[in-house]
Amino acid sequence: GAGVSQSPSNKVTEKGKDVELRCDPISGHTALYWYRQRLGQGLEFLIYFQGNSAPDKSGLPSDRFSAERTGESVSTLTIQRTQQEDSAVYLCASSLVFGPPRETQYFGPGTRLLVL
Amino acid sequence: AQSVAQPEDQVNVAEGNPLTVKCTYSVSGNPYLFWYVQYPNRGLQFLLKYITGDNLVKGSYGFEAEFNKSQTSFHLKKPSALVSDSALYFCAVRGFTDKLIFGTGTRLQVFP
C-alpha cells in the first residue's frame, strides 16, 4: 500500500521567504508527526497531531514554525521568514494507533530544505 | 529526562562477520524501543521494536536486537553482515509521550 508521502522532495529558498511543506500520511493513521534532521545529526521532534486533540507543539524551535492538519489527512508545516539555520531535512511520520500499545511510526522520504 | 545514546559514530565490519550497533537509553518507566535505518537520500525505514515480552526481538533484513533492562541497552545485531547493510542506523525510545527521541545515529560500513 501507499506509504507516507511528502512534497516537495527538495526546496531551495532565499533567506527571509516563507516555505510550506506537505505531508500525506498513510490512510487511516490517526497520529502524524514532524521531525527535523540537520546535517550529521539525529532527528528532532517538532510537532505531532493526534485525531482531534490539540497538537503537541513542544518541539517547535520558534514562532516562525507552525503546522496544520486537516482532520486525519494532509498536514502542512510552514516556516516563515526562513533562516539559514532552518536548512535541514524535514521528515513526516504517521502511526495507526495512538495509545497503548504504542504503534510504529512510518516515515516519509522527507523534504530537503536549503535556505540560501 | 528521556534520552538515547549511540556511543559510536561509525562501525566498520567485514562482510560475513557479525555486527553490533550499540544503544543505551534513559527513561522512566517501561521503555518502548525502536531501531530505524536510513539509506542515502531516503527516509527512515523501521527495522524492529521492543514493547514487551521476549528480550530478543527479531526484525527486518535479518536484524535482531536484545533488550537488557539492567544495562539499559538495546543493541542491534546481525549474525552475518552484508555490504548492502551499509547505512545510517538510529535507535529511538518512546516513553510517556508518544514522540520518538532519537540517538545521534551510527554509520555502519560493511567492507567486502
Coordinates of N, CA and C in Angstrom, one line a residue:
Chain A
G1 N 0.8 -1.2 0.0 CA 0.0 0.0 0.0 C 0.8 1.2 0.0
A2 N 0.2 2.4 -0.2 CA 0.9 3.6 -0.2 C 1.5 4.0 1.1
G3 N 2.7 4.5 1.1 CA 3.3 4.9 2.4 C 3.1 6.4 2.6
V4 N 3.8 7.0 3.5 CA 3.8 8.4 3.8 C 4.5 9.1 2.6
S5 N 3.8 10.1 2.1 CA 4.4 10.9 1.0 C 4.6 12.3 1.5
Q6 N 5.7 13.0 0.9 CA 6.0 14.3 1.3 C 6.3 15.1 0.0
S7 N 6.0 16.4 0.0 CA 6.3 17.2 -1.1 C 6.6 18.7 -0.7
P8 N 7.5 19.4 -1.4 CA 8.4 18.9 -2.4 C 9.5 18.0 -1.8
S9 N 10.2 17.3 -2.7 CA 11.3 16.5 -2.2 C 12.5 17.4 -1.9
N10 N 12.6 18.4 -2.6 CA 13.7 19.4 -2.4 C 13.1 20.8 -2.5
K11 N 13.6 21.7 -1.7 CA 13.2 23.1 -1.8 C 14.4 24.0 -1.5
V12 N 14.7 24.9 -2.4 CA 15.7 25.9 -2.2 C 15.0 27.2 -2.1
T13 N 15.3 28.0 -1.1 CA 14.7 29.3 -0.9 C 15.7 30.3 -0.5
E14 N 15.3 31.5 -0.5 CA 16.1 32.6 -0.1 C 15.8 33.0 1.4
K15 N 16.8 33.4 2.1 CA 16.6 33.8 3.5 C 15.5 34.9 3.5
G16 N 14.6 34.7 4.5 CA 13.5 35.7 4.7 C 12.2 35.3 4.0
K17 N 12.2 34.3 3.1 CA 11.0 33.9 2.5 C 10.3 32.8 3.3
D18 N 9.0 32.7 3.0 CA 8.2 31.6 3.7 C 8.2 30.3 2.8
V19 N 8.2 29.2 3.5 CA 8.1 27.9 2.8 C 7.0 27.1 3.4
E20 N 6.4 26.2 2.6 CA 5.3 25.3 3.1 C 5.7 23.9 2.6
L21 N 5.7 23.0 3.6 CA 6.0 21.6 3.3 C 4.7 20.8 3.6
R22 N 4.6 19.8 2.7 CA 3.3 19.0 2.8 C 3.6 17.5 3.1
C23 N 2.7 17.0 3.9 CA 2.8 15.6 4.3 C 1.4 14.9 4.1
D24 N 1.5 13.8 3.4 CA 0.3 12.9 3.2 C 0.5 11.6 4.0
P25 N -0.2 11.4 5.1 CA 0.1 10.2 5.9 C -0.5 9.0 5.3
I26 N -0.2 7.9 5.8 CA -0.9 6.6 5.4 C -2.3 6.7 5.8
S27 N -3.2 6.3 4.8 CA -4.6 6.4 5.1 C -5.0 5.7 6.3
G28 N -5.8 6.4 7.1 CA -6.3 5.7 8.4 C -5.4 5.9 9.6
H29 N -4.2 6.5 9.4 CA -3.4 6.7 10.5 C -3.9 8.0 11.3
T30 N -4.1 7.8 12.6 CA -4.6 8.9 13.3 C -3.6 9.9 13.9
A31 N -2.4 9.4 14.0 CA -1.3 10.3 14.5 C -0.3 10.7 13.4
L32 N 0.1 11.9 13.5 CA 1.1 12.4 12.5 C 2.1 13.2 13.2
Y33 N 3.4 13.1 12.8 CA 4.5 13.7 13.5 C 5.4 14.4 12.4
W34 N 6.0 15.5 12.9 CA 7.0 16.2 12.1 C 8.3 16.1 12.9
Y35 N 9.4 15.8 12.2 CA 10.7 15.8 12.7 C 11.7 16.6 11.8
R36 N 12.8 17.1 12.4 CA 13.8 17.8 11.6 C 15.1 17.1 11.8
Q37 N 15.8 16.9 10.7 CA 17.1 16.2 10.7 C 18.2 17.2 10.1
R38 N 19.0 17.8 11.0 CA 20.0 18.6 10.5 C 21.2 17.8 10.0
L39 N 22.0 18.3 9.2 CA 23.1 17.5 8.6 C 24.0 17.0 9.7
G40 N 24.2 15.6 9.6 CA 25.1 15.0 10.5 C 24.5 14.8 11.9
Q41 N 23.2 15.1 12.1 CA 22.6 15.0 13.4 C 21.5 14.0 13.4
G42 N 21.0 13.7 14.6 CA 19.8 12.9 14.7 C 18.5 13.7 14.4
L43 N 17.4 13.1 14.7 CA 16.1 13.7 14.4 C 15.6 14.4 15.6
E44 N 15.1 15.6 15.4 CA 14.5 16.4 16.5 C 13.0 16.4 16.3
F45 N 12.3 16.1 17.3 CA 10.8 16.2 17.2 C 10.4 17.7 17.1
L46 N 9.4 17.9 16.3 CA 8.8 19.2 16.1 C 7.4 19.3 16.6
I47 N 6.5 18.5 16.1 CA 5.1 18.7 16.4 C 4.4 17.4 16.1
Y48 N 3.3 17.0 16.9 CA 2.5 15.9 16.5 C 1.0 16.2 16.6
F49 N 0.3 15.6 15.8 CA -1.2 15.7 15.8 C -1.8 14.3 16.1
Q50 N -2.8 14.3 16.9 CA -3.5 13.0 17.2 C -5.0 13.3 17.1
G51 N -5.6 12.8 16.0 CA -7.0 12.9 15.9 C -7.5 14.4 16.0
N52 N -8.4 14.6 16.9 CA -9.0 16.0 17.1 C -8.4 16.6 18.3
S53 N -7.4 16.0 18.9 CA -6.8 16.6 20.1 C -6.0 17.8 19.8
A54 N -5.7 18.6 20.7 CA -4.8 19.7 20.5 C -3.4 19.2 20.2
P55 N -2.7 19.7 19.2 CA -1.4 19.2 18.8 C -0.4 19.5 19.9
D56 N 0.6 18.6 20.0 CA 1.8 18.9 20.8 C 2.8 19.6 20.1
K57 N 2.9 20.9 20.4 CA 3.8 21.8 19.7 C 5.2 22.0 20.4
S58 N 5.4 21.2 21.4 CA 6.5 21.4 22.3 C 7.9 21.4 21.6
G59 N 8.0 20.8 20.4 CA 9.3 20.8 19.7 C 9.6 21.9 18.8
L60 N 8.6 22.7 18.5 CA 8.8 23.8 17.5 C 9.8 24.8 18.0
P61 N 10.9 25.0 17.2 CA 12.0 25.8 17.7 C 11.7 27.3 17.9
S62 N 10.8 27.8 17.2 CA 10.5 29.3 17.3 C 9.1 29.5 16.7
D63 N 8.6 30.7 16.9 CA 7.2 31.1 16.5 C 7.2 31.2 15.0
R64 N 8.3 31.1 14.3 CA 8.3 31.1 12.8 C 7.8 29.8 12.3
F65 N 7.8 28.8 13.1 CA 7.3 27.5 12.7 C 5.9 27.3 13.1
S66 N 5.1 26.7 12.2 CA 3.7 26.4 12.5 C 3.3 25.2 11.7
A67 N 2.3 24.5 12.1 CA 1.8 23.4 11.3 C 0.3 23.2 11.5
E68 N -0.3 22.7 10.5 CA -1.8 22.4 10.5 C -2.0 21.0 10.0
R69 N -3.1 20.5 10.4 CA -3.6 19.2 9.9 C -5.1 19.3 9.7
T70 N -5.5 18.8 8.5 CA -6.9 18.8 8.2 C -7.5 17.4 8.6
G71 N -8.2 17.3 9.6 CA -8.8 16.1 10.1 C -7.7 15.1 10.3
E72 N -7.8 13.9 9.7 CA -6.8 12.9 9.8 C -6.1 12.7 8.5
S73 N -6.0 13.8 7.8 CA -5.3 13.6 6.5 C -4.1 14.6 6.4
V74 N -4.0 15.3 5.3 CA -2.8 16.1 5.0 C -2.4 17.1 6.1
S75 N -1.1 17.2 6.2 CA -0.6 18.2 7.1 C 0.4 19.1 6.4
T76 N 0.4 20.4 6.8 CA 1.4 21.3 6.2 C 2.3 21.9 7.3
L77 N 3.5 22.0 7.1 CA 4.5 22.6 8.0 C 4.9 23.9 7.3
T78 N 4.7 25.0 8.0 CA 5.1 26.3 7.4 C 6.2 27.0 8.2
I79 N 7.2 27.4 7.5 CA 8.3 28.1 8.1 C 8.3 29.6 7.6
Q80 N 8.1 30.5 8.4 CA 8.1 31.9 8.0 C 9.4 32.5 8.1
R81 N 9.7 33.5 7.3 CA 11.0 34.3 7.3 C 12.1 33.3 7.6
T82 N 12.4 32.4 6.6 CA 13.4 31.4 6.8 C 14.7 31.9 7.1
Q83 N 15.5 31.2 7.9 CA 16.9 31.5 8.2 C 17.8 30.4 7.7
Q84 N 19.0 30.6 7.5 CA 19.9 29.6 7.1 C 20.0 28.4 8.0
E85 N 19.8 28.7 9.3 CA 19.8 27.6 10.3 C 18.6 26.6 10.1
D86 N 17.6 27.0 9.3 CA 16.5 26.2 9.1 C 16.8 25.1 8.0
S87 N 17.9 25.2 7.4 CA 18.3 24.2 6.4 C 18.4 22.8 7.0
A88 N 17.7 21.9 6.5 CA 17.6 20.6 7.1 C 16.7 19.7 6.3
V89 N 16.6 18.4 6.6 CA 15.6 17.5 6.1 C 14.4 17.5 7.0
Y90 N 13.3 17.7 6.5 CA 12.1 17.7 7.4 C 11.3 16.4 7.1
L91 N 11.2 15.6 8.1 CA 10.6 14.3 7.9 C 9.2 14.2 8.6
C92 N 8.3 13.6 7.9 CA 6.9 13.4 8.5 C 6.8 11.9 8.7
A93 N 6.0 11.6 9.8 CA 5.7 10.2 10.1 C 4.3 10.1 10.5
S94 N 3.7 8.9 10.3 CA 2.4 8.6 10.8 C 2.3 7.3 11.5
S95 N 1.3 7.1 12.3 CA 1.1 5.9 13.0 C -0.4 5.6 13.1
L96 N -0.7 4.3 13.3 CA -2.1 3.8 13.2 C -2.8 4.1 14.5
V97 N -2.2 3.7 15.6 CA -2.9 3.7 16.9 C -2.2 4.7 17.8
F98 N -3.0 5.5 18.5 CA -2.4 6.4 19.5 C -2.8 5.9 20.9
G99 N -1.8 5.5 21.7 CA -2.2 5.0 23.0 C -1.7 3.5 23.0
P100 N -1.6 3.0 24.2 CA -1.0 1.6 24.3 C -1.8 0.6 23.5
P101 N -1.2 -0.3 22.8 CA 0.3 -0.4 22.6 C 0.7 0.7 21.7
R102 N 1.8 1.3 22.0 CA 2.3 2.4 21.1 C 2.7 1.8 19.7
E103 N 2.2 2.3 18.7 CA 2.4 1.7 17.4 C 3.6 2.3 16.7
T104 N 4.1 1.7 15.7 CA 5.2 2.0 15.0 C 5.0 3.3 14.1
Q105 N 5.9 4.2 14.1 CA 5.8 5.3 13.2 C 6.5 5.0 11.9
Y106 N 5.8 5.3 10.8 CA 6.3 5.1 9.5 C 6.6 6.5 8.8
F107 N 7.8 6.5 8.3 CA 8.3 7.8 7.8 C 8.2 8.0 6.3
G108 N 8.0 9.3 5.9 CA 8.1 9.6 4.6 C 9.5 9.8 4.1
P109 N 9.8 10.2 2.9 CA 11.1 10.3 2.3 C 11.8 11.6 2.7
G110 N 11.0 12.6 3.2 CA 11.5 13.8 3.7 C 11.5 14.9 2.6
T111 N 11.6 16.1 3.1 CA 11.8 17.3 2.2 C 13.1 17.9 2.6
R112 N 14.0 18.1 1.7 CA 15.3 18.7 1.9 C 15.2 20.1 1.7
L113 N 15.3 20.9 2.7 CA 15.2 22.4 2.6 C 16.6 23.0 2.7
L114 N 16.9 23.9 1.7 CA 18.1 24.7 1.7 C 17.8 26.1 1.7
V115 N 18.2 26.9 2.7 CA 18.0 28.3 2.7 C 19.3 29.0 2.4
L116 N 19.2 29.8 1.3 CA 20.5 30.5 0.9 C 20.6 31.8 1.5
Chain B
A1 N 14.7 13.0 32.5 CA 14.5 13.2 31.0 C 14.8 12.0 30.2
Q2 N 14.0 11.8 29.2 CA 14.2 10.7 28.3 C 15.4 10.9 27.3
S3 N 16.2 9.9 27.1 CA 17.3 10.1 26.2 C 17.8 8.8 25.7
V4 N 18.5 8.9 24.6 CA 19.1 7.7 23.9 C 20.5 8.1 23.6
A5 N 21.4 7.1 23.7 CA 22.8 7.3 23.4 C 23.3 6.3 22.4
Q6 N 23.9 6.7 21.4 CA 24.6 5.8 20.5 C 26.0 6.2 20.5
P7 N 26.8 5.4 21.3 CA 28.2 5.8 21.6 C 29.2 5.8 20.4
E8 N 28.8 5.1 19.4 CA 29.7 5.0 18.2 C 29.2 5.8 17.0
D9 N 30.0 6.7 16.5 CA 29.6 7.4 15.3 C 29.6 6.5 14.1
Q10 N 30.6 5.6 14.1 CA 30.7 4.7 12.9 C 31.2 3.3 13.4
V11 N 30.7 2.3 12.7 CA 31.1 0.9 13.0 C 31.5 0.3 11.7
N12 N 32.7 -0.2 11.6 CA 33.2 -0.9 10.4 C 33.2 -2.4 10.7
V13 N 32.8 -3.1 9.7 CA 32.8 -4.6 9.8 C 33.0 -5.2 8.4
A14 N 33.6 -6.3 8.4 CA 33.8 -7.0 7.1 C 32.6 -7.9 6.8
E15 N 32.3 -7.9 5.5 CA 31.2 -8.7 5.1 C 31.3 -10.2 5.6
G16 N 30.2 -10.7 6.1 CA 30.2 -12.0 6.6 C 30.4 -12.1 8.1
N17 N 31.0 -11.1 8.7 CA 31.2 -11.1 10.1 C 30.0 -10.6 10.9
P18 N 29.8 -10.9 12.1 CA 28.7 -10.4 12.9 C 28.9 -8.9 13.2
L19 N 27.8 -8.2 13.3 CA 27.8 -6.8 13.6 C 27.0 -6.5 14.8
T20 N 27.4 -5.4 15.5 CA 26.7 -4.9 16.7 C 26.7 -3.4 16.6
V21 N 25.5 -2.8 16.7 CA 25.4 -1.3 16.8 C 24.8 -1.0 18.2
K22 N 25.5 -0.3 19.0 CA 25.1 -0.1 20.4 C 24.1 1.0 20.6
C23 N 23.3 0.8 21.6 CA 22.3 1.8 22.0 C 22.0 1.7 23.5
T24 N 22.1 2.8 24.2 CA 21.6 2.8 25.6 C 20.6 3.8 25.8
Y25 N 19.7 3.7 26.8 CA 18.6 4.6 26.9 C 18.4 5.0 28.4
S26 N 17.7 6.1 28.5 CA 17.4 6.5 29.9 C 15.9 7.0 29.8
V27 N 15.1 6.3 30.6 CA 13.7 6.7 30.5 C 13.0 6.2 31.8
S28 N 12.1 6.9 32.3 CA 11.3 6.5 33.5 C 10.2 5.5 33.0
G29 N 10.1 4.5 33.8 CA 9.1 3.5 33.4 C 9.5 2.5 32.4
N30 N 8.6 1.8 31.8 CA 8.9 0.8 30.8 C 9.2 1.5 29.4
P31 N 10.3 1.2 28.8 CA 10.6 1.9 27.5 C 10.0 1.2 26.4
Y32 N 9.6 1.9 25.4 CA 9.3 1.3 24.0 C 10.5 1.7 23.2
L33 N 11.2 0.8 22.6 CA 12.5 1.0 21.9 C 12.3 0.6 20.4
F34 N 13.0 1.3 19.6 CA 12.9 1.1 18.2 C 14.3 1.3 17.5
W35 N 14.4 0.6 16.4 CA 15.6 0.8 15.5 C 15.1 1.1 14.1
Y36 N 15.7 2.2 13.5 CA 15.4 2.6 12.2 C 16.7 2.6 11.4
V37 N 16.6 2.4 10.1 CA 17.7 2.5 9.2 C 17.4 3.6 8.1
Q38 N 18.5 4.3 7.8 CA 18.3 5.3 6.8 C 19.4 5.2 5.7
Y39 N 18.9 4.9 4.5 CA 19.8 4.8 3.3 C 20.0 6.2 2.7
P40 N 21.0 6.4 2.0 CA 21.3 7.8 1.5 C 20.1 8.4 0.7
N41 N 19.8 9.6 1.1 CA 18.7 10.4 0.4 C 17.4 9.7 0.5
R42 N 17.2 9.0 1.6 CA 15.9 8.3 1.8 C 15.4 8.6 3.2
G43 N 14.1 8.3 3.4 CA 13.6 8.5 4.8 C 14.0 7.3 5.7
L44 N 13.5 7.3 6.9 CA 13.8 6.2 7.8 C 12.9 5.0 7.6
Q45 N 13.5 3.9 7.6 CA 12.8 2.6 7.5 C 12.8 1.9 8.8
F46 N 11.6 1.4 9.3 CA 11.5 0.7 10.5 C 12.2 -0.7 10.4
L47 N 13.0 -1.0 11.4 CA 13.6 -2.3 11.5 C 12.9 -3.2 12.5
L48 N 12.8 -2.8 13.7 CA 12.2 -3.6 14.7 C 11.9 -2.7 16.0
K49 N 11.2 -3.3 16.9 CA 10.8 -2.6 18.1 C 10.7 -3.6 19.3
Y50 N 10.9 -3.1 20.4 CA 10.6 -3.8 21.7 C 9.6 -3.0 22.4
I51 N 8.5 -3.7 22.8 CA 7.4 -3.1 23.6 C 7.3 -3.9 24.9
T52 N 7.2 -5.2 24.8 CA 7.2 -6.1 25.9 C 7.4 -7.5 25.5
G53 N 7.6 -8.4 26.4 CA 7.8 -9.8 26.0 C 9.3 -10.2 26.0
D54 N 9.6 -11.1 25.0 CA 10.9 -11.6 24.9 C 11.9 -10.5 24.7
N55 N 13.1 -10.7 25.4 CA 14.1 -9.7 25.3 C 14.8 -9.6 24.0
L56 N 14.8 -10.7 23.2 CA 15.4 -10.8 21.9 C 14.3 -10.5 20.9
V57 N 14.5 -9.5 20.1 CA 13.5 -9.1 19.1 C 14.0 -9.3 17.7
K58 N 13.3 -9.9 16.9 CA 13.7 -10.1 15.5 C 13.0 -9.1 14.6
G59 N 13.8 -8.6 13.6 CA 13.2 -7.6 12.7 C 13.5 -7.9 11.3
S60 N 13.4 -6.9 10.5 CA 13.6 -7.0 9.0 C 15.1 -7.2 8.7
Y61 N 15.3 -7.8 7.5 CA 16.6 -8.0 6.9 C 17.6 -8.8 7.8
G62 N 17.0 -9.6 8.6 CA 17.9 -10.5 9.4 C 18.4 -9.8 10.7
F63 N 18.0 -8.6 11.0 CA 18.5 -7.9 12.2 C 17.7 -8.4 13.4
E64 N 18.3 -8.3 14.5 CA 17.7 -8.5 15.8 C 18.3 -7.6 16.8
A65 N 17.6 -7.4 17.9 CA 18.1 -6.6 19.0 C 17.8 -7.2 20.3
E66 N 18.6 -7.0 21.3 CA 18.5 -7.5 22.6 C 18.2 -6.5 23.6
F67 N 17.1 -6.5 24.3 CA 16.7 -5.6 25.3 C 17.3 -6.1 26.6
N68 N 18.1 -5.2 27.3 CA 18.7 -5.6 28.6 C 18.3 -4.5 29.6
K69 N 17.4 -4.8 30.4 CA 16.9 -3.8 31.4 C 17.9 -3.4 32.4
S70 N 18.7 -4.3 32.9 CA 19.7 -4.0 33.9 C 20.8 -3.1 33.4
Q71 N 21.1 -3.2 32.1 CA 22.2 -2.4 31.5 C 21.5 -1.2 30.7
T72 N 20.3 -1.1 30.7 CA 19.5 -0.1 29.9 C 20.0 0.0 28.5
S73 N 20.1 -1.2 27.9 CA 20.7 -1.2 26.5 C 19.7 -1.9 25.6
F74 N 19.9 -1.6 24.3 CA 19.1 -2.2 23.2 C 20.0 -2.3 22.0
H75 N 20.9 -3.1 22.0 CA 21.9 -3.2 20.9 C 21.3 -4.0 19.7
L76 N 21.7 -3.4 18.5 CA 21.2 -4.0 17.3 C 22.3 -5.0 16.8
K77 N 21.9 -6.2 16.3 CA 22.8 -7.2 15.9 C 22.4 -7.9 14.7
K78 N 23.4 -8.4 14.0 CA 23.1 -9.3 12.8 C 24.3 -10.3 12.8
P79 N 24.0 -11.6 12.6 CA 25.0 -12.6 12.6 C 26.0 -12.5 11.5
S80 N 25.6 -12.1 10.3 CA 26.4 -12.0 9.2 C 26.1 -10.8 8.3
A81 N 27.1 -9.8 8.3 CA 26.8 -8.6 7.7 C 26.9 -8.7 6.2
L82 N 26.1 -7.8 5.5 CA 26.2 -7.7 4.0 C 26.6 -6.3 3.7
V83 N 27.3 -6.2 2.5 CA 27.7 -4.8 2.1 C 26.4 -3.9 2.0
S84 N 25.3 -4.5 1.6 CA 24.1 -3.7 1.4 C 23.5 -3.2 2.8
D85 N 24.0 -3.7 3.9 CA 23.6 -3.2 5.2 C 24.2 -1.9 5.5
S86 N 25.2 -1.4 4.7 CA 25.8 -0.1 5.0 C 24.8 1.0 4.9
A87 N 24.7 1.7 6.0 CA 23.6 2.8 6.1 C 23.8 3.4 7.4
L88 N 22.9 4.4 7.7 CA 22.9 5.1 9.0 C 21.8 4.5 9.9
Y89 N 22.1 4.1 11.1 CA 21.2 3.4 12.0 C 20.8 4.3 13.2
F90 N 19.5 4.4 13.4 CA 19.1 5.2 14.5 C 18.3 4.4 15.6
C91 N 18.7 4.5 16.8 CA 17.9 4.0 17.9 C 17.0 5.0 18.4
A92 N 15.8 4.7 18.9 CA 14.9 5.6 19.4 C 14.1 5.0 20.6
V93 N 13.6 5.9 21.4 CA 12.8 5.5 22.6 C 11.6 6.3 22.6
R94 N 10.5 5.7 23.1 CA 9.3 6.4 23.3 C 8.8 6.1 24.7
G95 N 8.7 7.1 25.6 CA 8.3 6.9 26.9 C 6.9 7.3 27.2
F96 N 6.7 8.2 28.2 CA 5.3 8.6 28.5 C 4.7 9.4 27.4
T97 N 5.5 10.1 26.6 CA 4.9 10.8 25.5 C 5.1 10.0 24.2
D98 N 4.4 10.2 23.2 CA 4.4 9.4 22.0 C 5.4 9.8 21.0
K99 N 6.1 10.9 21.2 CA 7.1 11.3 20.2 C 8.3 10.4 20.4
L100 N 9.0 10.2 19.3 CA 10.2 9.4 19.4 C 11.4 10.3 19.7
I101 N 12.3 9.8 20.6 CA 13.5 10.5 20.9 C 14.6 9.7 20.3
F102 N 15.4 10.3 19.4 CA 16.4 9.6 18.7 C 17.8 9.8 19.2
G103 N 18.6 8.7 19.0 CA 20.0 8.9 19.2 C 20.6 9.7 18.0
T104 N 21.9 9.9 18.0 CA 22.5 10.7 17.0 C 22.9 9.9 15.8
G105 N 22.7 8.6 15.8 CA 22.9 7.8 14.7 C 24.3 7.1 14.7
T106 N 24.4 6.0 14.1 CA 25.6 5.3 13.9 C 25.7 4.8 12.4
R107 N 26.8 5.2 11.8 CA 27.0 4.9 10.4 C 27.7 3.5 10.4
L108 N 27.0 2.6 9.7 CA 27.6 1.2 9.6 C 28.2 1.1 8.2
Q109 N 29.4 0.7 8.2 CA 30.1 0.5 6.9 C 30.6 -1.0 6.9
V110 N 30.1 -1.7 5.9 CA 30.4 -3.1 5.7 C 31.3 -3.2 4.5
F111 N 32.5 -3.7 4.7 CA 33.5 -3.8 3.6 C 33.5 -5.2 3.0
P112 N 33.6 -5.3 1.7 CA 33.6 -6.6 1.0 C 34.8 -7.4 1.4

